[in-house]
Short mmCIF file of N, CA and C in Angstrom, two decimals:
data_model
loop_
_atom_site.label_atom_id
_atom_site.label_comp_id
_atom_site.label_asym_id
_atom_site.label_seq_id
_atom_site.Cartn_x
_atom_site.Cartn_y
_atom_site.Cartn_z
N MET R 1 -17.93 13.56 -12.10
CA MET R 1 -17.87 12.21 -13.47
C MET R 1 -18.79 11.47 -12.24
N ASN R 2 -19.76 10.75 -13.66
CA ASN R 2 -20.41 10.31 -13.05
C ASN R 2 -19.90 8.78 -13.35
N HIS R 3 -19.13 8.27 -12.03
CA HIS R 3 -18.21 6.59 -11.91
C HIS R 3 -19.73 5.09 -12.22
N ALA R 4 -20.51 5.90 -11.49
CA ALA R 4 -21.59 4.61 -11.69
C ALA R 4 -21.76 3.99 -13.20
N ALA R 5 -21.89 4.80 -14.70
CA ALA R 5 -21.91 4.19 -15.76
C ALA R 5 -20.38 3.56 -16.38
N VAL R 6 -18.89 4.13 -15.46
CA VAL R 6 -18.47 3.73 -16.43
C VAL R 6 -17.57 1.59 -15.92
N GLU R 7 -17.14 1.45 -16.78
CA GLU R 7 -16.10 0.79 -15.94
C GLU R 7 -15.42 0.71 -15.50
N ALA R 8 -15.13 -0.26 -14.21
CA ALA R 8 -14.12 -0.55 -13.11
C ALA R 8 -13.24 -0.32 -14.15
N PRO R 9 -11.89 -0.19 -13.32
CA PRO R 9 -10.40 -0.41 -13.84
C PRO R 9 -10.49 -1.88 -13.48
N ALA R 10 -9.53 -2.33 -14.41
CA ALA R 10 -8.46 -3.66 -13.97
C ALA R 10 -7.73 -3.02 -12.81
N ILE R 11 -7.45 -4.64 -11.89
CA ILE R 11 -7.00 -4.35 -10.98
C ILE R 11 -5.92 -5.88 -11.43
N ARG R 12 -4.08 -5.63 -10.85
CA ARG R 12 -3.85 -6.87 -11.18
C ARG R 12 -2.43 -6.21 -10.49
N ALA R 13 -1.48 -7.42 -10.39
CA ALA R 13 -0.26 -6.97 -9.74
C ALA R 13 0.08 -6.14 -10.52
N GLY R 14 1.15 -5.39 -9.97
CA GLY R 14 1.84 -5.14 -10.31
C GLY R 14 3.51 -5.29 -11.15
N THR R 15 4.53 -4.66 -12.06
CA THR R 15 5.60 -4.86 -12.38
C THR R 15 6.79 -4.65 -11.43
N LEU R 16 7.72 -5.13 -12.16
CA LEU R 16 8.84 -4.59 -11.30
C LEU R 16 9.13 -2.74 -12.12
N GLU R 17 9.19 -3.23 -13.58
CA GLU R 17 9.03 -2.21 -14.07
C GLU R 17 7.95 -0.79 -13.50
N GLU R 18 7.23 -1.23 -13.44
CA GLU R 18 6.10 0.02 -12.23
C GLU R 18 6.59 0.42 -11.20
N LEU R 19 7.41 -0.06 -10.47
CA LEU R 19 7.95 0.14 -9.32
C LEU R 19 8.08 1.75 -8.85
N ASP R 20 8.35 2.54 -10.30
CA ASP R 20 8.95 3.90 -9.80
C ASP R 20 6.94 4.60 -9.50
N ARG R 21 6.59 3.97 -10.61
CA ARG R 21 5.14 4.48 -10.67
C ARG R 21 4.54 4.25 -8.96
N TYR R 22 5.05 3.36 -8.84
CA TYR R 22 4.20 3.07 -7.21
C TYR R 22 5.02 3.76 -6.16
N ALA R 23 6.63 4.40 -6.68
CA ALA R 23 6.62 4.98 -5.88
C ALA R 23 6.22 6.86 -5.69
N ASP R 24 5.96 7.17 -7.46
CA ASP R 24 4.92 8.22 -6.97
C ASP R 24 4.23 8.28 -6.01
N PHE R 25 2.92 7.24 -6.30
CA PHE R 25 1.81 7.07 -5.45
C PHE R 25 2.24 6.99 -4.30
N TRP R 26 2.67 6.53 -3.61
CA TRP R 26 3.29 6.15 -1.60
C TRP R 26 4.01 7.55 -1.59
N MET R 27 4.42 7.89 -2.35
CA MET R 27 4.98 9.64 -1.82
C MET R 27 3.90 10.54 -2.11
N ALA R 28 3.34 9.98 -2.70
CA ALA R 28 0.88 11.18 -2.92
C ALA R 28 0.56 11.47 -1.59
N MET R 29 1.04 9.87 -1.60
CA MET R 29 -0.23 9.53 -0.22
C MET R 29 0.73 9.83 0.79
N PHE R 30 1.77 9.97 1.40
CA PHE R 30 2.34 10.68 2.62
C PHE R 30 2.06 12.11 2.47
N GLU R 31 2.00 12.59 1.67
CA GLU R 31 2.34 14.55 0.86
C GLU R 31 0.37 14.44 1.77
N GLU R 32 -0.44 13.79 0.51
CA GLU R 32 -1.13 13.92 1.08
C GLU R 32 -2.09 14.23 2.65
N VAL R 33 -1.48 13.18 3.31
CA VAL R 33 -2.42 12.89 4.98
C VAL R 33 -1.48 14.01 5.81
N GLY R 34 -0.53 14.52 4.65
CA GLY R 34 0.72 15.46 6.05
C GLY R 34 1.07 14.30 6.92
N ASN R 35 1.24 13.69 6.27
CA ASN R 35 3.03 13.19 7.36
C ASN R 35 4.02 13.31 6.79
N TYR R 36 4.48 13.19 5.72
CA TYR R 36 5.64 13.54 5.22
C TYR R 36 6.04 14.32 3.59
N THR R 37 7.04 15.14 3.24
CA THR R 37 6.83 15.44 2.24
C THR R 37 8.62 15.06 1.60
N GLU R 38 8.60 15.31 0.24
CA GLU R 38 9.41 14.63 -0.33
C GLU R 38 10.99 14.92 0.43
N SER R 39 10.83 16.42 0.98
CA SER R 39 12.09 16.22 1.36
C SER R 39 12.58 16.48 2.12
N ASP R 40 11.62 15.29 3.62
CA ASP R 40 12.27 14.46 4.67
C ASP R 40 12.99 13.80 4.14
N PHE R 41 13.15 13.16 3.55
CA PHE R 41 12.75 11.58 2.66
C PHE R 41 14.42 11.77 2.59
N ALA R 42 15.18 11.08 2.18
CA ALA R 42 16.75 10.39 1.75
C ALA R 42 16.86 11.10 0.46
N ARG R 43 17.76 11.41 0.00
CA ARG R 43 17.92 12.10 -1.39
C ARG R 43 17.49 10.84 -2.29
N ASP R 44 18.15 9.22 -1.98
CA ASP R 44 18.21 8.10 -2.57
C ASP R 44 17.00 6.96 -2.21
N TRP R 45 15.66 8.09 -1.35
CA TRP R 45 14.44 7.34 -1.50
C TRP R 45 14.04 6.08 -2.73
N ARG R 46 14.26 6.75 -4.12
CA ARG R 46 13.44 6.12 -4.92
C ARG R 46 14.11 5.18 -5.04
N ALA R 47 15.45 5.29 -5.23
CA ALA R 47 16.49 3.51 -5.07
C ALA R 47 16.10 2.57 -4.07
N ARG R 48 16.03 3.85 -3.27
CA ARG R 48 16.08 2.72 -1.19
C ARG R 48 15.10 1.63 -1.96
N PHE R 49 13.74 2.53 -1.97
CA PHE R 49 12.26 1.92 -2.45
C PHE R 49 12.68 1.31 -3.11
N ARG R 50 13.17 0.98 -4.59
CA ARG R 50 12.94 0.00 -5.55
C ARG R 50 13.72 -0.96 -5.17
N GLN R 51 14.75 -1.24 -4.81
CA GLN R 51 15.64 -2.04 -4.53
C GLN R 51 14.67 -2.53 -3.22
N TYR R 52 14.35 -2.14 -1.96
CA TYR R 52 13.94 -2.70 -0.77
C TYR R 52 12.86 -4.17 -1.71
N LEU R 53 12.12 -3.21 -2.45
CA LEU R 53 10.28 -3.96 -2.73
C LEU R 53 11.20 -5.05 -4.35
N ALA R 54 12.64 -4.88 -4.69
CA ALA R 54 12.08 -6.06 -5.86
C ALA R 54 12.93 -6.87 -5.12
N CYS R 55 13.95 -7.05 -4.58
CA CYS R 55 14.38 -7.92 -3.19
C CYS R 55 12.85 -8.81 -2.64
N ARG R 56 12.08 -7.47 -2.07
CA ARG R 56 11.50 -8.81 -1.93
C ARG R 56 10.43 -9.81 -2.61
N ILE R 57 9.80 -8.54 -3.62
CA ILE R 57 8.74 -9.70 -4.41
C ILE R 57 9.45 -10.86 -5.13
N GLU R 58 11.35 -10.86 -5.36
CA GLU R 58 11.84 -11.81 -5.94
C GLU R 58 11.52 -11.97 -5.33
N ALA R 59 11.85 -12.40 -4.14
CA ALA R 59 11.64 -13.36 -2.80
C ALA R 59 10.66 -14.17 -2.66
N GLY R 60 9.49 -13.59 -3.49
CA GLY R 60 7.89 -14.20 -3.04
C GLY R 60 7.75 -13.57 -1.95
N GLU R 61 8.38 -12.47 -1.20
CA GLU R 61 7.41 -11.67 0.35
C GLU R 61 6.57 -10.19 0.20
N ALA R 62 6.40 -10.28 -1.25
CA ALA R 62 6.13 -9.07 -1.86
C ALA R 62 5.41 -8.76 -2.54
N ARG R 63 4.28 -7.90 -3.03
CA ARG R 63 3.77 -7.99 -4.09
C ARG R 63 2.97 -6.22 -4.01
N PHE R 64 2.94 -5.77 -4.90
CA PHE R 64 2.45 -4.74 -4.88
C PHE R 64 1.09 -4.84 -6.59
N PHE R 65 -0.28 -4.22 -6.01
CA PHE R 65 -0.99 -4.17 -7.18
C PHE R 65 -1.77 -3.34 -7.90
N VAL R 66 -1.81 -3.03 -9.23
CA VAL R 66 -2.34 -0.90 -9.82
C VAL R 66 -3.64 -1.67 -10.13
N ALA R 67 -4.09 -0.89 -10.43
CA ALA R 67 -5.64 -0.50 -10.47
C ALA R 67 -5.11 0.21 -12.17
N VAL R 68 -6.08 -0.40 -13.72
CA VAL R 68 -5.06 0.94 -14.90
C VAL R 68 -6.41 0.90 -14.94
N ASP R 69 -6.63 2.38 -15.49
CA ASP R 69 -8.08 2.60 -16.25
C ASP R 69 -7.80 4.00 -17.68
N ASP R 70 -7.65 2.75 -18.90
CA ASP R 70 -7.25 3.49 -19.65
C ASP R 70 -6.47 3.59 -20.16
N GLY R 71 -5.57 2.20 -20.06
CA GLY R 71 -3.34 1.70 -20.15
C GLY R 71 -3.04 2.87 -18.94
N GLU R 72 -3.73 3.63 -17.68
CA GLU R 72 -3.57 4.53 -16.79
C GLU R 72 -3.00 3.53 -16.00
N ILE R 73 -2.43 3.63 -14.61
CA ILE R 73 -2.48 3.38 -13.53
C ILE R 73 -3.44 4.40 -12.88
N VAL R 74 -3.78 4.61 -11.99
CA VAL R 74 -4.64 5.34 -11.69
C VAL R 74 -5.02 4.39 -10.19
N GLY R 75 -4.11 3.71 -9.13
CA GLY R 75 -4.63 3.20 -8.12
C GLY R 75 -3.30 2.48 -7.96
N THR R 76 -3.04 2.06 -6.06
CA THR R 76 -1.91 1.55 -5.99
C THR R 76 -2.24 0.61 -4.66
N ALA R 77 -1.83 0.03 -4.49
CA ALA R 77 -1.83 -0.95 -3.09
C ALA R 77 -0.54 -1.81 -2.73
N GLY R 78 0.44 -2.41 -1.97
CA GLY R 78 1.51 -2.79 -1.35
C GLY R 78 1.24 -3.83 -0.59
N ALA R 79 1.83 -5.63 -0.65
CA ALA R 79 1.65 -5.67 0.49
C ALA R 79 2.91 -6.52 0.77
N LEU R 80 3.10 -7.33 1.79
CA LEU R 80 4.22 -8.02 1.95
C LEU R 80 4.23 -8.28 3.19
N ILE R 81 4.70 -9.63 3.94
CA ILE R 81 4.78 -10.07 4.93
C ILE R 81 5.81 -9.71 5.82
N ALA R 82 5.67 -9.14 7.04
CA ALA R 82 6.23 -8.11 8.15
C ALA R 82 7.55 -8.83 8.42
N ASP R 83 8.69 -8.41 8.60
CA ASP R 83 10.12 -9.00 9.15
C ASP R 83 10.23 -8.10 10.69
N GLY R 84 11.26 -8.78 10.77
CA GLY R 84 12.29 -7.78 12.22
C GLY R 84 10.47 -8.47 13.36
N TYR R 85 11.86 -7.57 14.33
CA TYR R 85 11.19 -7.74 15.03
C TYR R 85 9.83 -6.96 15.34
N PRO R 86 8.36 -7.42 15.83
CA PRO R 86 8.82 -9.06 17.20
C PRO R 86 8.06 -10.33 16.60
N TYR R 87 8.26 -10.17 15.18
CA TYR R 87 8.48 -11.21 14.18
C TYR R 87 8.68 -12.33 14.23
N VAL R 88 10.37 -12.05 14.57
CA VAL R 88 11.14 -13.13 14.35
C VAL R 88 11.13 -14.16 15.46
N VAL R 89 10.71 -13.44 16.81
CA VAL R 89 10.60 -14.02 18.47
C VAL R 89 9.03 -14.98 17.92
N HIS R 90 8.13 -14.62 17.82
CA HIS R 90 7.29 -15.01 18.51
C HIS R 90 6.67 -16.21 18.11
N GLY R 91 7.29 -15.51 15.77
CA GLY R 91 6.85 -16.58 15.17
C GLY R 91 5.73 -17.07 14.21
N ILE R 92 4.82 -15.57 14.40
CA ILE R 92 3.35 -15.89 13.84
C ILE R 92 3.84 -14.72 12.53
N LYS R 93 2.99 -15.32 11.51
CA LYS R 93 3.48 -14.71 10.24
C LYS R 93 2.36 -12.93 10.15
N ARG R 94 2.65 -12.33 10.43
CA ARG R 94 1.96 -10.94 9.89
C ARG R 94 2.01 -10.48 8.37
N GLY R 95 1.13 -10.36 7.90
CA GLY R 95 1.18 -9.39 6.77
C GLY R 95 1.19 -7.74 7.15
N TYR R 96 1.13 -6.85 6.52
CA TYR R 96 1.36 -5.00 5.97
C TYR R 96 1.37 -5.22 4.71
N ILE R 97 0.30 -4.35 5.21
CA ILE R 97 0.12 -3.23 3.74
C ILE R 97 0.69 -2.13 3.63
N PHE R 98 0.60 -1.76 2.71
CA PHE R 98 0.87 0.07 3.12
C PHE R 98 1.30 0.72 1.37
N GLY R 99 0.32 1.89 1.20
CA GLY R 99 0.54 2.17 -0.20
C GLY R 99 -0.31 2.28 -0.88
N VAL R 100 -1.38 2.24 -0.28
CA VAL R 100 -2.85 2.30 -0.57
C VAL R 100 -3.13 3.71 -1.07
N ARG R 101 -3.43 3.91 -2.71
CA ARG R 101 -3.73 5.99 -3.28
C ARG R 101 -4.24 5.57 -4.47
N VAL R 102 -5.25 6.44 -4.76
CA VAL R 102 -5.83 6.09 -5.63
C VAL R 102 -6.27 7.76 -6.27
N ASP R 103 -5.86 7.95 -7.72
CA ASP R 103 -6.13 9.38 -7.61
C ASP R 103 -6.95 10.21 -7.25
N PRO R 104 -7.42 11.56 -7.08
CA PRO R 104 -8.11 12.17 -6.62
C PRO R 104 -9.07 11.78 -7.30
N GLU R 105 -9.32 12.28 -8.84
CA GLU R 105 -10.51 12.10 -10.22
C GLU R 105 -10.95 10.88 -10.15
N GLN R 106 -10.82 9.69 -9.26
CA GLN R 106 -10.90 8.56 -9.85
C GLN R 106 -11.70 7.60 -8.16
N ARG R 107 -11.57 8.95 -7.25
CA ARG R 107 -12.05 8.09 -6.19
C ARG R 107 -13.93 8.32 -6.17
N GLY R 108 -14.20 7.22 -5.06
CA GLY R 108 -15.48 6.63 -5.11
C GLY R 108 -15.86 6.01 -5.54
N ARG R 109 -14.90 5.34 -6.27
CA ARG R 109 -15.65 4.16 -7.41
C ARG R 109 -15.08 2.58 -6.41
N GLY R 110 -15.03 2.42 -5.57
CA GLY R 110 -14.43 1.32 -4.78
C GLY R 110 -13.13 0.85 -5.38
N ILE R 111 -12.06 1.99 -6.18
CA ILE R 111 -10.72 0.91 -6.39
C ILE R 111 -10.32 0.76 -4.86
N ALA R 112 -9.75 1.32 -3.87
CA ALA R 112 -9.41 1.70 -2.91
C ALA R 112 -9.15 0.27 -2.34
N THR R 113 -10.70 -0.08 -1.89
CA THR R 113 -10.74 -1.36 -1.19
C THR R 113 -10.48 -2.86 -2.21
N ARG R 114 -10.81 -2.68 -3.78
CA ARG R 114 -11.05 -3.87 -4.25
C ARG R 114 -8.51 -3.86 -4.33
N LEU R 115 -8.44 -2.86 -4.79
CA LEU R 115 -6.69 -2.46 -4.36
C LEU R 115 -6.71 -3.76 -3.23
N THR R 116 -7.14 -3.24 -1.92
CA THR R 116 -6.84 -3.65 -0.21
C THR R 116 -7.25 -4.98 -0.69
N GLN R 117 -8.64 -5.36 -0.81
CA GLN R 117 -8.67 -6.52 -0.83
C GLN R 117 -7.89 -8.01 -1.77
N GLU R 118 -7.23 -7.15 -2.86
CA GLU R 118 -6.62 -7.98 -3.89
C GLU R 118 -4.99 -8.41 -2.77
N ALA R 119 -4.64 -6.63 -1.96
CA ALA R 119 -3.42 -6.99 -1.28
C ALA R 119 -3.90 -7.71 -0.26
N VAL R 120 -4.96 -7.97 1.01
CA VAL R 120 -5.54 -9.25 1.81
C VAL R 120 -5.53 -10.29 1.55
N ALA R 121 -5.63 -10.84 -0.18
CA ALA R 121 -6.15 -12.21 -0.83
C ALA R 121 -4.07 -12.89 -0.27
N PHE R 122 -3.34 -12.09 -1.24
CA PHE R 122 -1.99 -12.31 -1.22
C PHE R 122 -1.44 -12.61 -0.24
N LEU R 123 -1.43 -11.53 1.22
CA LEU R 123 -1.27 -12.57 2.23
C LEU R 123 -2.02 -13.52 2.97
N ARG R 124 -3.19 -13.95 2.80
CA ARG R 124 -3.19 -14.76 3.16
C ARG R 124 -3.30 -16.45 2.61
N ASP R 125 -2.57 -15.87 1.10
CA ASP R 125 -2.34 -17.27 0.61
C ASP R 125 -1.10 -17.54 1.32
N LEU R 126 -0.24 -16.42 1.61
CA LEU R 126 0.96 -17.03 2.13
C LEU R 126 0.72 -16.96 3.52
N GLY R 127 0.01 -17.62 3.97
CA GLY R 127 -0.55 -18.17 5.12
C GLY R 127 0.31 -16.45 6.48
N CYS R 128 -0.27 -15.67 6.36
CA CYS R 128 -0.33 -14.72 7.14
C CYS R 128 -1.88 -14.20 8.27
N GLU R 129 -1.80 -14.54 9.02
CA GLU R 129 -2.85 -14.85 10.42
C GLU R 129 -3.22 -14.09 10.33
N ARG R 130 -2.28 -12.43 10.46
CA ARG R 130 -2.98 -11.43 10.68
C ARG R 130 -2.09 -10.25 9.80
N VAL R 131 -2.73 -8.95 9.80
CA VAL R 131 -2.80 -8.07 8.35
C VAL R 131 -3.17 -7.05 9.32
N ARG R 132 -1.72 -6.25 8.90
CA ARG R 132 -2.05 -4.82 9.61
C ARG R 132 -1.45 -3.69 9.00
N LEU R 133 -1.76 -2.33 8.90
CA LEU R 133 -1.60 -1.23 7.84
C LEU R 133 -2.35 -0.42 9.23
N HIS R 134 -1.61 1.43 7.87
CA HIS R 134 -1.90 2.21 8.97
C HIS R 134 -3.01 3.40 8.30
N ALA R 135 -4.19 3.04 8.62
CA ALA R 135 -5.15 4.14 8.41
C ALA R 135 -5.02 5.19 8.27
N SER R 136 -4.87 6.54 7.15
CA SER R 136 -5.13 7.77 7.07
C SER R 136 -7.06 7.44 7.79
N ARG R 137 -7.08 9.48 8.29
CA ARG R 137 -8.68 9.28 8.33
C ARG R 137 -9.44 9.45 6.82
N PHE R 138 -8.65 9.74 5.53
CA PHE R 138 -9.34 9.30 4.83
C PHE R 138 -9.72 8.05 4.91
N GLY R 139 -9.39 6.99 4.61
CA GLY R 139 -9.37 5.26 4.85
C GLY R 139 -9.87 4.65 5.80
N ARG R 140 -10.35 5.04 6.72
CA ARG R 140 -10.53 4.16 8.02
C ARG R 140 -11.64 3.78 7.62
N ARG R 141 -12.65 4.64 7.17
CA ARG R 141 -14.44 4.09 7.67
C ARG R 141 -13.60 3.22 6.16
N ALA R 142 -13.43 2.80 4.62
CA ALA R 142 -13.13 1.95 3.95
C ALA R 142 -12.57 0.56 4.54
N TYR R 143 -11.75 0.76 5.19
CA TYR R 143 -10.88 0.04 6.22
C TYR R 143 -11.58 -0.98 7.60
N GLU R 144 -12.31 -0.12 8.07
CA GLU R 144 -13.10 -1.23 8.92
C GLU R 144 -14.32 -2.15 8.54
N ARG R 145 -15.12 -1.37 7.20
CA ARG R 145 -15.76 -1.84 7.10
C ARG R 145 -15.22 -3.45 5.93
N LEU R 146 -14.17 -3.16 5.55
CA LEU R 146 -12.98 -4.97 5.29
C LEU R 146 -13.09 -5.62 7.01
N GLY R 147 -12.80 -4.89 7.62
CA GLY R 147 -13.23 -5.61 9.19
C GLY R 147 -11.89 -5.77 9.66
N PHE R 148 -10.92 -4.23 9.24
CA PHE R 148 -9.46 -4.32 10.00
C PHE R 148 -9.97 -3.37 10.95
N VAL R 149 -9.67 -3.89 12.32
CA VAL R 149 -9.88 -3.03 13.99
C VAL R 149 -9.15 -2.19 14.29
N PRO R 150 -8.45 -1.44 14.98
CA PRO R 150 -7.76 0.14 15.43
C PRO R 150 -7.26 -1.46 16.64
N THR R 151 -6.01 -0.79 16.88
CA THR R 151 -5.32 -2.00 17.49
C THR R 151 -4.04 -0.89 19.06
N ASN R 152 -3.47 -0.99 19.73
CA ASN R 152 -3.10 -0.53 20.60
C ASN R 152 -2.09 1.11 20.62
N GLU R 153 -2.26 0.17 19.54
CA GLU R 153 -0.40 0.63 18.54
C GLU R 153 -0.44 2.90 18.92
N MET R 154 0.65 3.56 19.08
CA MET R 154 0.92 4.75 18.99
C MET R 154 1.70 4.83 18.65
N GLU R 155 2.24 6.54 18.12
CA GLU R 155 3.44 7.46 18.04
C GLU R 155 3.75 8.08 18.86
N LEU R 156 5.07 8.30 18.82
CA LEU R 156 6.00 9.63 20.05
C LEU R 156 6.12 10.24 17.95
N LEU R 157 5.50 11.73 18.17
CA LEU R 157 5.93 12.51 16.77
C LEU R 157 7.36 13.35 17.76
#
């Protein structure tokens, strides 16, 4: 598909009614990178996802963004103020970006970059001094182009 002649999808804030669709993208992201499958999660993960994000969105502490092409959501990204340890101790407001995913047939159009930029702008508007995300091997170069740098974080599986 030649994306050069195709109009770019609109990027906008997602609505609470679209949280289930965002959950679909979030789960697909995990499965594509090989981190988790849906069977690894609690049976009620969707309800937990919806409840947690709805509360954070209504409190003004989170937002998710959607890319819409021809009336269909083709990409997503979420942003929230990081909570819990160590943030409650050191008092440095940090943001976290999650669930960045674009439908495979829509990739290569800069959609993930635009979604991430919207998420960063939202967090900066909330006063976040730092913004963190977990990058898959697929997205690392795009995030580095946006100024993200690797940190010392490690994980024990």
